[in-house]
Each structure stands twice: as structure tokens, then as C-alpha cells.
Amino acid sequence: MDAAVATRPLDWLADFPAIPEGWAYLDSAATAQKPVPVIEAITRAYGVSYATVHRGVYQRSAEMTLAFEASRRRAAEFINAAAPEEIVFVRGATEGINLVAQSWGKANLKPGDRILLSTLEHHSNIVPWQMTGAEIDVVPLTDDHRIDLDAMAAMIRPEHKLVALAHVSNVLGSVLDAKRAADIAHSVGAKLLLDGCQAVPRMPVDVRDLDCDFYVFSGHKLYGPTGIGVLWARHEILDAMPPWQGGGAMIDKVTFARTTYAPPPARFEAGTPHVVGVLGLHAAIDYVEGIGLDAIAAHEAALVNEARDALRGINSVRLFGPEDSAGIVSFAVEGVHPHDIGTILDESQVAIRAGHHCAQPLMDALGVDATARASFGVYNGRRDIAALVRGIERVTRIFG
Ligand code: PMP
């Protein structure tokens, strides 16, 4: 690991009040801790600047509306959307995928149509598609646990109307070659949805360069608040989608005889929005861009290398995922249930995740019930990997 990686994280760690000295927080793939600028933005939004939006007859609400819409512009810039109107604020990736499945699905899926997913998808990129009633096909993984795009190219056919894939796997850290996936999907006229939950905190994302059709992510994994996320889609796609929830703010004109709907994104944002969450997300985007997504990617790549090398040195450890996984390392210790690993590590002040990680079909494919997973963020450093390794050595001693 180079000197920059060894020293810089200590600066970033100081931004996170929830991480006390000596605690190795290695569960950022579940949710990231929050830096002071995000906490302050939330405090201000609920404090001195609080008001609702889009009801701007008084000054405070007009100001809040400006801040809210500035956050939409910021989110658009962050992923290089063509226009702020392509950004729909949702509760998180789960809601974004359900929105597409129900709205786009209702307008575009006919009996006999099929959807293509992969073995490593999170349940939130499986179940909403099952609920559309479309037939599901599943792209297998390569031996090194990536989505097998050669297999995808061989499987895809015109009945596939949509392909939905994780940009980065939440279990294995595998990074999708998204441009190639887009080419393959588009070769039969299918749309490509990318689940960017684990990608946006870890690497620069440019939706136009990736050439996808839908992109979703959650604020809380990007060092922002819970309860807020983004669905992006190209304007012409959103414009042709019917509303999925009815209520205030999403209408043009309501009568008992007939209601007409607002254009996107308002059409998809029924009800009072999560105003404070949106402002917190803005602060989170400023925070990660202040560090630089390339710098974060390099930092996490160095941590992954170091962790994989160290864990490989322990005989009973089995590593999952490709060598160049992004910020996430899943592993097993022979003869020890991942929950026991997690509990023993917790006694050593190391917080990892153990379980199926909402990816039960992937667990079946790996032939395990669960894995232990260490995942990194900007606040992690070599000391955390050292603590992880010491903890796992203790696990192996306890279990003989
Ligand atoms: N997809 C992936 C790859 C994830 O890691 C997660 C969160 N674990 C989700 C979707 C769902 O995100 P959320 O619960 O924030 O909606």
C-alpha cells in the first residue's frame, strides 16, 4: 500500500463521529457511516431552514424549494445525467427498482416477455421483477464470480425486454463491464437497468458513458441519509412511463371525472418528499466528490488487495469474488458458521456482516448458507485490516 493510502484515511476518519477509536467498522456495503458535513446539513435542514417544498407562497418554503431543486441538479451532475428532470427521488434503490418494475413494466411487458437477471443479484433486483409476472432468465457467473457476459450474449433473445444487473455485487464486489452489458442488451432492443447501490460510493459513475437506460442507488450507502435514493432514466423513457403512486404533487389537474399527471420527475414523486433526506444527499455527494471518486476507488482497491493477501495467508479461510473486487470481500472460515465469526469479531471491536446478504440465489450457487463479509469505506485503513486478521486468527484458535 502506498504512503498516500496509508496516511489520507486518517484525515477522513476524523470526519466520522460515529466511529470511535479502536472500532473497525467493516460494514459499509450495508450502510456507510455519516461524515460531519452530512450530519450538519441534516441538522440545518430540520433546524433553521426547515419548511416544506413546492408550496412557495412564503419565503422560507421558496428557499427550501430552491435548495431541494439544487440537490436534484447536483445528483444529475454526479452521475452525468443529461438534465435534472431525469432524476427521480425515491426512498432508495429498492423503491427505484419497484418503480421501474411496476410503471415501466405495466406499460411495456406483455405475456411471453422475459427479463434477464444474474445469479449475484440482491433480492431487491429479483423480487420486483418476479412481481411483474414476466418470465425470468438468469445469467450465470464466471469461475472468478463475475457476471458471465459471454453467457449473457449467448442467452439473450428478442423476448428479453429488460436486463437488470448489479453494477457492483454487494457480496462479491465484482464490477460489471456495464458498457458491454449495455451493448448486449441493446442488440435485441432490451433496456438495461443497473443497480448502482454499491458502485456510486466506490467509483465514478457516468450514466451516459455506461449507455444504460435506468440507474438506481441509495443515499445511505453513499455516506448520506437513509430514506432517500435516486432513480435515473433517460427523459424519453420517463416521459412515456405511467405514474405508479397517486397523490399530491404528481398531478396536473384533478377532477372526479378525470385526472391528468405532471411531467417527470414530479409524476413519480407523489406526496411530500423527503426534503431533509434530499439536502443530506446533496451534502453526501459534495463530500465524496471533495475526496474524489477516483481517489476513493484507489483507496478501496488498496484495502481489498491487502485484505485478500492477509486472509489468503490463513489456511482455513476461503475467499469469494474476483481479485479486483471493489471494496467488498466475502469469505468463509472452514468449520465455523459466519454468524460465529461475526460474533467473535465483534468482541474484538471489528464489525462485519454475516449472512446471505439478501442474495440467497447467490449463496445457493456458491454452495453455502451464508458468508462473512468485510466491506470498506473512506474511513478504513490498514489498522482495520490488521484488526480483522487478528480477529479471524482468534476465531481459528477458538474453533481449533
Ligand atoms: N442492491 C444492492 C446491490 C444492495 O447492496 C442493496 C442494499 N444492500 C440494495 C440493492 C437495496 O438497497 P436499499 O435497501 O437501500 O433500498
XYZ file of C-alpha atoms and ligand atoms in Angstrom:
416
model
C 0.000 0.000 0.000
C 1.473 3.368 -0.898
C 2.110 6.194 1.530
C -0.847 8.280 0.314
C -3.239 5.458 1.089
C -1.676 4.881 4.497
C -1.976 8.476 5.694
C -5.006 10.029 3.955
C -7.651 7.758 5.528
C -6.800 9.109 8.949
C -7.962 12.551 7.754
C -11.192 11.091 6.503
C -11.762 9.011 9.644
C -11.752 12.230 11.678
C -14.891 13.302 9.755
C -16.931 10.432 11.227
C -18.107 10.949 14.831
C -19.822 7.530 14.992
C -16.530 5.648 14.648
C -14.720 5.671 17.994
C -11.006 4.989 18.308
C -10.299 1.279 18.025
C -13.553 0.274 16.295
C -13.076 -1.319 12.876
C -16.300 -0.616 11.003
C -16.258 -3.007 8.040
C -19.930 -2.965 7.072
C -20.167 -0.050 4.637
C -21.798 -2.245 1.994
C -24.798 -2.474 4.356
C -24.717 1.217 5.200
C -21.992 3.849 5.350
C -21.271 5.978 8.422
C -22.013 9.695 8.107
C -19.427 12.490 7.922
C -19.882 15.757 9.837
C -20.892 17.816 6.743
C -23.814 15.449 6.119
C -24.884 15.498 9.772
C -24.674 19.305 9.785
C -26.688 19.594 6.570
C -29.422 17.431 8.117
C -29.354 19.440 11.355
C -29.669 22.706 9.423
C -32.441 21.326 7.227
C -34.515 20.242 10.254
C -33.413 23.348 12.192
C -33.029 26.889 10.971
C -34.039 26.258 7.366
C -36.933 23.817 7.764
C -40.072 24.173 5.617
C -41.864 22.107 3.021
C -41.187 22.486 -0.719
C -43.170 23.382 -3.839
C -45.687 25.440 -1.808
C -43.674 28.605 -2.038
C -46.107 31.364 -1.069
C -43.783 32.279 1.802
C -40.073 32.994 1.679
C -38.833 30.015 3.749
C -40.598 27.473 1.580
C -39.396 29.199 -1.578
C -35.815 28.943 -0.267
C -36.271 25.292 0.670
C -37.647 24.603 -2.824
C -34.564 26.211 -4.361
C -32.293 24.068 -2.167
C -34.310 20.934 -2.978
C -34.111 21.512 -6.722
C -30.411 22.438 -6.445
C -29.902 18.972 -4.931
C -31.606 17.431 -7.935
C -29.197 19.322 -10.216
C -26.300 18.131 -8.038
C -27.439 14.497 -8.260
C -27.784 14.876 -12.050
C -24.235 16.235 -12.349
C -22.929 13.498 -10.060
C -23.924 10.726 -12.472
C -23.743 12.912 -15.603
C -27.464 12.813 -16.371
C -28.463 14.965 -19.345
C -30.926 17.010 -17.262
C -32.114 17.346 -13.629
C -35.590 16.203 -14.756
C -34.087 12.747 -15.288
C -33.534 12.415 -11.532
C -36.454 10.917 -9.585
C -36.083 10.995 -5.818
C -37.127 7.686 -4.272
C -36.667 6.051 -0.849
C -33.706 4.032 -2.062
C -32.589 1.526 -4.672
C -35.348 -0.883 -3.637
C -38.052 1.674 -4.312
C -36.374 2.771 -7.559
C -36.409 -0.783 -8.919
C -40.009 -1.341 -7.805
C -40.991 1.909 -9.538
C -39.469 0.749 -12.831
C -40.898 -2.773 -12.491
C -44.415 -1.502 -11.822
C -44.564 1.572 -14.035
C -42.338 0.703 -16.992
C -43.274 -2.968 -16.600
C -47.008 -2.231 -16.770
C -46.596 -0.161 -19.936
C -44.103 -2.413 -21.719
C -44.335 -6.065 -20.638
C -46.751 -8.383 -22.446
C -47.451 -12.063 -21.772
C -44.461 -14.072 -23.015
C -41.960 -11.281 -22.400
C -38.843 -12.151 -20.422
C -36.440 -10.384 -18.083
C -32.766 -11.246 -17.751
C -31.089 -11.065 -14.324
C -27.877 -12.574 -12.961
C -27.081 -15.107 -10.265
C -25.500 -12.498 -7.996
C -28.417 -10.054 -7.768
C -29.655 -8.596 -4.495
C -33.233 -9.625 -3.644
C -34.333 -6.089 -4.482
C -33.223 -6.696 -8.055
C -35.045 -10.048 -8.227
C -38.363 -9.891 -6.376
C -39.779 -6.717 -8.034
C -39.262 -8.379 -11.446
C -40.917 -11.606 -10.297
C -43.877 -9.470 -9.226
C -44.340 -8.238 -12.826
C -45.301 -11.778 -13.883
C -42.653 -11.794 -16.650
C -40.538 -14.906 -17.160
C -37.099 -14.594 -15.570
C -33.844 -15.950 -17.004
C -30.605 -15.911 -15.074
C -27.091 -15.202 -16.385
C -24.565 -17.439 -14.575
C -21.224 -16.353 -13.088
C -17.714 -16.962 -14.344
C -15.343 -19.115 -12.275
C -13.995 -15.971 -10.662
C -17.501 -14.829 -9.703
C -18.285 -12.139 -12.252
C -21.483 -11.921 -14.288
C -20.640 -14.037 -17.328
C -21.223 -11.668 -20.250
C -20.271 -14.305 -22.844
C -23.063 -16.453 -21.428
C -25.352 -13.415 -21.474
C -24.575 -12.776 -25.145
C -25.429 -16.410 -25.934
C -28.676 -16.378 -23.906
C -30.261 -13.091 -24.868
C -33.138 -13.063 -27.344
C -35.804 -10.641 -28.568
C -38.279 -11.803 -25.879
C -35.962 -10.190 -23.303
C -37.370 -6.704 -22.840
C -35.212 -5.751 -19.896
C -31.892 -6.748 -18.363
C -31.287 -5.781 -14.727
C -27.800 -6.227 -13.269
C -25.753 -5.097 -10.288
C -23.045 -2.622 -11.319
C -21.068 -3.902 -8.313
C -22.068 -7.030 -6.369
C -22.882 -6.383 -2.703
C -21.480 -9.799 -1.757
C -18.501 -10.335 -4.056
C -17.532 -6.806 -5.060
C -17.430 -7.952 -8.717
C -17.543 -4.980 -11.069
C -19.708 -5.371 -14.163
C -18.422 -4.399 -17.586
C -21.535 -2.260 -17.892
C -20.845 -0.927 -21.377
C -20.579 -4.428 -22.771
C -23.746 -5.433 -20.895
C -25.493 -2.403 -22.469
C -24.322 -3.432 -25.953
C -25.602 -6.970 -25.460
C -28.959 -5.787 -24.057
C -29.434 -3.241 -26.833
C -28.562 -5.813 -29.526
C -32.079 -7.272 -29.031
C -33.742 -3.961 -28.160
C -33.843 -4.689 -24.398
C -33.405 -1.930 -21.818
C -30.593 -2.170 -19.251
C -31.181 -1.279 -15.597
C -28.084 -1.032 -13.432
C -28.351 -1.432 -9.657
C -25.678 1.065 -8.643
C -26.051 0.770 -4.862
C -22.504 -0.486 -4.341
C -20.952 1.360 -7.290
C -21.737 5.033 -6.590
C -19.855 5.096 -3.253
C -16.835 3.390 -4.819
C -16.156 4.672 -8.337
C -17.029 7.488 -10.750
C -20.344 6.739 -12.472
C -21.357 8.344 -15.764
C -24.725 7.007 -16.871
C -24.392 8.355 -20.400
C -20.969 6.816 -20.865
C -22.235 3.482 -19.480
C -25.087 3.695 -22.014
C -27.594 2.159 -19.592
C -31.305 3.035 -19.578
C -32.061 3.054 -15.841
C -29.714 3.526 -12.887
C -30.652 3.333 -9.196
C -28.806 3.994 -5.955
C -29.394 4.597 -2.243
C -28.196 7.662 -0.330
C -27.306 5.802 2.860
C -24.571 3.754 1.186
C -23.082 6.985 -0.195
C -22.449 8.456 3.305
C -25.855 10.198 3.115
C -29.159 9.761 4.962
C -31.430 6.728 4.914
C -34.805 7.016 3.214
C -33.523 8.767 0.113
C -32.213 7.465 -3.181
C -32.219 8.150 -6.885
C -33.783 6.594 -9.940
C -32.283 7.916 -13.151
C -33.691 7.192 -16.592
C -33.412 8.974 -19.910
C -36.077 11.655 -20.282
C -37.916 9.997 -23.158
C -38.197 6.759 -21.186
C -39.509 8.509 -18.043
C -41.845 10.643 -20.119
C -43.504 7.538 -21.576
C -43.943 5.843 -18.157
C -47.293 5.963 -16.320
C -47.406 7.105 -12.679
C -47.113 4.337 -10.108
C -48.347 6.084 -6.943
C -51.108 8.677 -6.891
C -51.443 11.675 -4.604
C -50.373 15.256 -4.169
C -47.565 16.811 -6.213
C -47.741 14.307 -9.078
C -50.767 15.814 -10.809
C -51.525 18.427 -13.394
C -55.329 18.703 -12.897
C -57.648 16.612 -10.737
C -61.403 16.263 -11.192
C -63.614 13.341 -10.188
C -64.135 12.666 -13.876
C -60.501 12.655 -14.951
C -57.019 13.406 -13.636
C -54.030 14.422 -15.699
C -50.470 13.979 -14.492
C -47.421 16.183 -14.116
C -44.398 15.597 -16.337
C -41.427 13.687 -14.875
C -39.891 13.756 -12.345
C -42.910 15.140 -10.386
C -45.144 12.424 -11.907
C -43.185 9.850 -9.887
C -42.870 11.811 -6.633
C -46.345 11.618 -5.060
C -46.727 13.185 -1.631
C -44.482 15.414 0.483
C -40.946 14.432 -0.434
C -38.104 13.580 1.950
C -36.910 17.196 1.859
C -34.258 16.735 4.545
C -33.020 13.493 3.005
C -32.557 15.220 -0.332
C -30.481 18.001 1.251
C -28.451 15.402 3.146
C -27.834 13.528 -0.094
C -26.577 16.768 -1.655
C -24.059 17.122 1.197
C -23.004 13.488 0.767
C -22.358 13.992 -2.948
C -20.314 17.113 -2.149
C -18.405 15.087 0.437
C -17.408 12.180 -1.811
C -16.620 14.474 -4.720
C -14.491 16.575 -2.375
C -12.332 13.495 -1.824
C -12.706 12.371 -5.439
C -14.271 9.110 -6.601
C -11.024 8.084 -8.298
C -9.186 8.552 -5.003
C -11.857 6.544 -3.158
C -11.633 3.758 -5.750
C -7.836 3.631 -5.421
C -8.053 3.667 -1.623
C -10.542 0.796 -1.519
C -8.640 -1.190 -4.156
C -5.534 -0.993 -1.959
C -7.534 -2.122 1.080
C -9.050 -5.031 -0.875
C -5.598 -6.156 -2.031
C -4.213 -6.006 1.445
C -7.205 -7.791 2.980
C -7.235 -10.559 0.364
C -3.482 -11.126 0.725
C -3.703 -11.275 4.505
C -6.744 -13.564 4.551
C -5.191 -15.885 1.984
C -2.378 -16.392 4.475
C -4.787 -18.031 6.934
C -5.147 -21.704 5.944
C -8.766 -22.241 6.847
C -10.033 -19.122 5.050
C -11.824 -19.403 1.703
C -12.166 -16.190 -0.303
C -15.035 -15.444 -2.679
C -15.152 -12.987 -5.552
C -12.603 -11.757 -8.080
C -9.175 -10.457 -7.080
C -10.039 -6.947 -8.235
C -13.324 -6.718 -6.324
C -14.450 -3.211 -5.427
C -14.344 -2.514 -1.697
C -16.048 -5.754 -0.641
C -14.505 -9.091 0.423
C -16.643 -12.129 1.279
C -15.035 -15.114 2.955
C -15.634 -18.293 4.931
C -13.616 -19.929 7.695
C -13.698 -23.710 7.406
C -15.876 -25.324 10.045
C -17.125 -22.035 11.516
C -20.538 -20.533 10.814
C -20.261 -16.942 9.532
C -22.505 -15.753 12.393
C -19.975 -17.124 14.894
C -17.192 -15.332 13.004
C -19.195 -12.109 13.237
C -19.892 -12.518 16.944
C -16.275 -13.273 17.846
C -15.018 -10.385 15.700
C -17.486 -8.080 17.449
C -15.843 -8.971 20.782
C -12.614 -7.672 19.202
C -14.263 -4.407 18.078
C -14.487 -5.493 14.452
C -17.906 -5.047 12.791
C -18.509 -7.240 9.738
C -21.684 -8.609 8.190
C -22.553 -12.301 8.247
C -25.481 -13.868 6.435
C -26.947 -14.295 2.980
C -26.700 -10.535 2.290
C -30.140 -10.578 0.612
C -28.648 -12.742 -2.150
C -29.958 -16.252 -1.433
C -29.703 -17.454 -5.064
C -26.028 -16.446 -4.991
C -25.492 -18.383 -1.743
C -27.027 -21.447 -3.447
C -24.664 -21.001 -6.414
C -21.662 -20.690 -4.074
C -22.856 -23.767 -2.156
C -23.021 -22.002 1.219
C -25.802 -20.788 3.551
C -24.028 -17.570 4.329
C -20.714 -15.745 4.056
C -18.774 -13.379 6.271
C -18.276 -10.025 4.526
C -15.863 -7.193 5.193
C -16.603 -4.013 3.234
C -14.669 -0.786 3.193
C -15.270 2.941 3.145
C -13.198 6.107 3.165
C -12.678 5.849 6.944
C -10.983 2.446 6.817
C -7.248 1.899 6.830
C -4.598 -0.734 7.329
C -5.284 -0.815 11.073
C -8.783 -2.161 10.352
C -7.411 -4.973 8.215
C -4.889 -5.803 10.904
C -7.751 -5.931 13.438
C -9.787 -8.140 11.077
C -6.902 -10.560 10.626
C -6.181 -10.711 14.390
C -9.875 -11.375 14.974
C -10.001 -14.191 12.436
C -6.883 -15.756 13.911
C -8.696 -15.704 17.238
C -11.707 -17.383 15.582
C -9.472 -20.170 14.261
C -7.899 -20.635 17.732
C -11.297 -20.806 19.447
C -12.612 -23.333 16.928
C -9.363 -25.295 16.985
N -28.873 -3.596 -4.390
C -27.684 -3.786 -3.815
C -26.536 -4.287 -4.640
C -27.530 -3.537 -2.450
O -26.340 -3.727 -1.870
C -28.639 -3.080 -1.705
C -28.532 -2.820 -0.223
N -27.909 -3.864 0.486
C -29.844 -2.863 -2.365
C -29.922 -3.135 -3.706
C -31.040 -2.335 -1.655
O -30.799 -1.053 -1.186
P -31.796 -0.337 -0.182
O -32.066 -1.321 0.911
O -31.040 0.862 0.299
O -33.024 0.019 -0.961
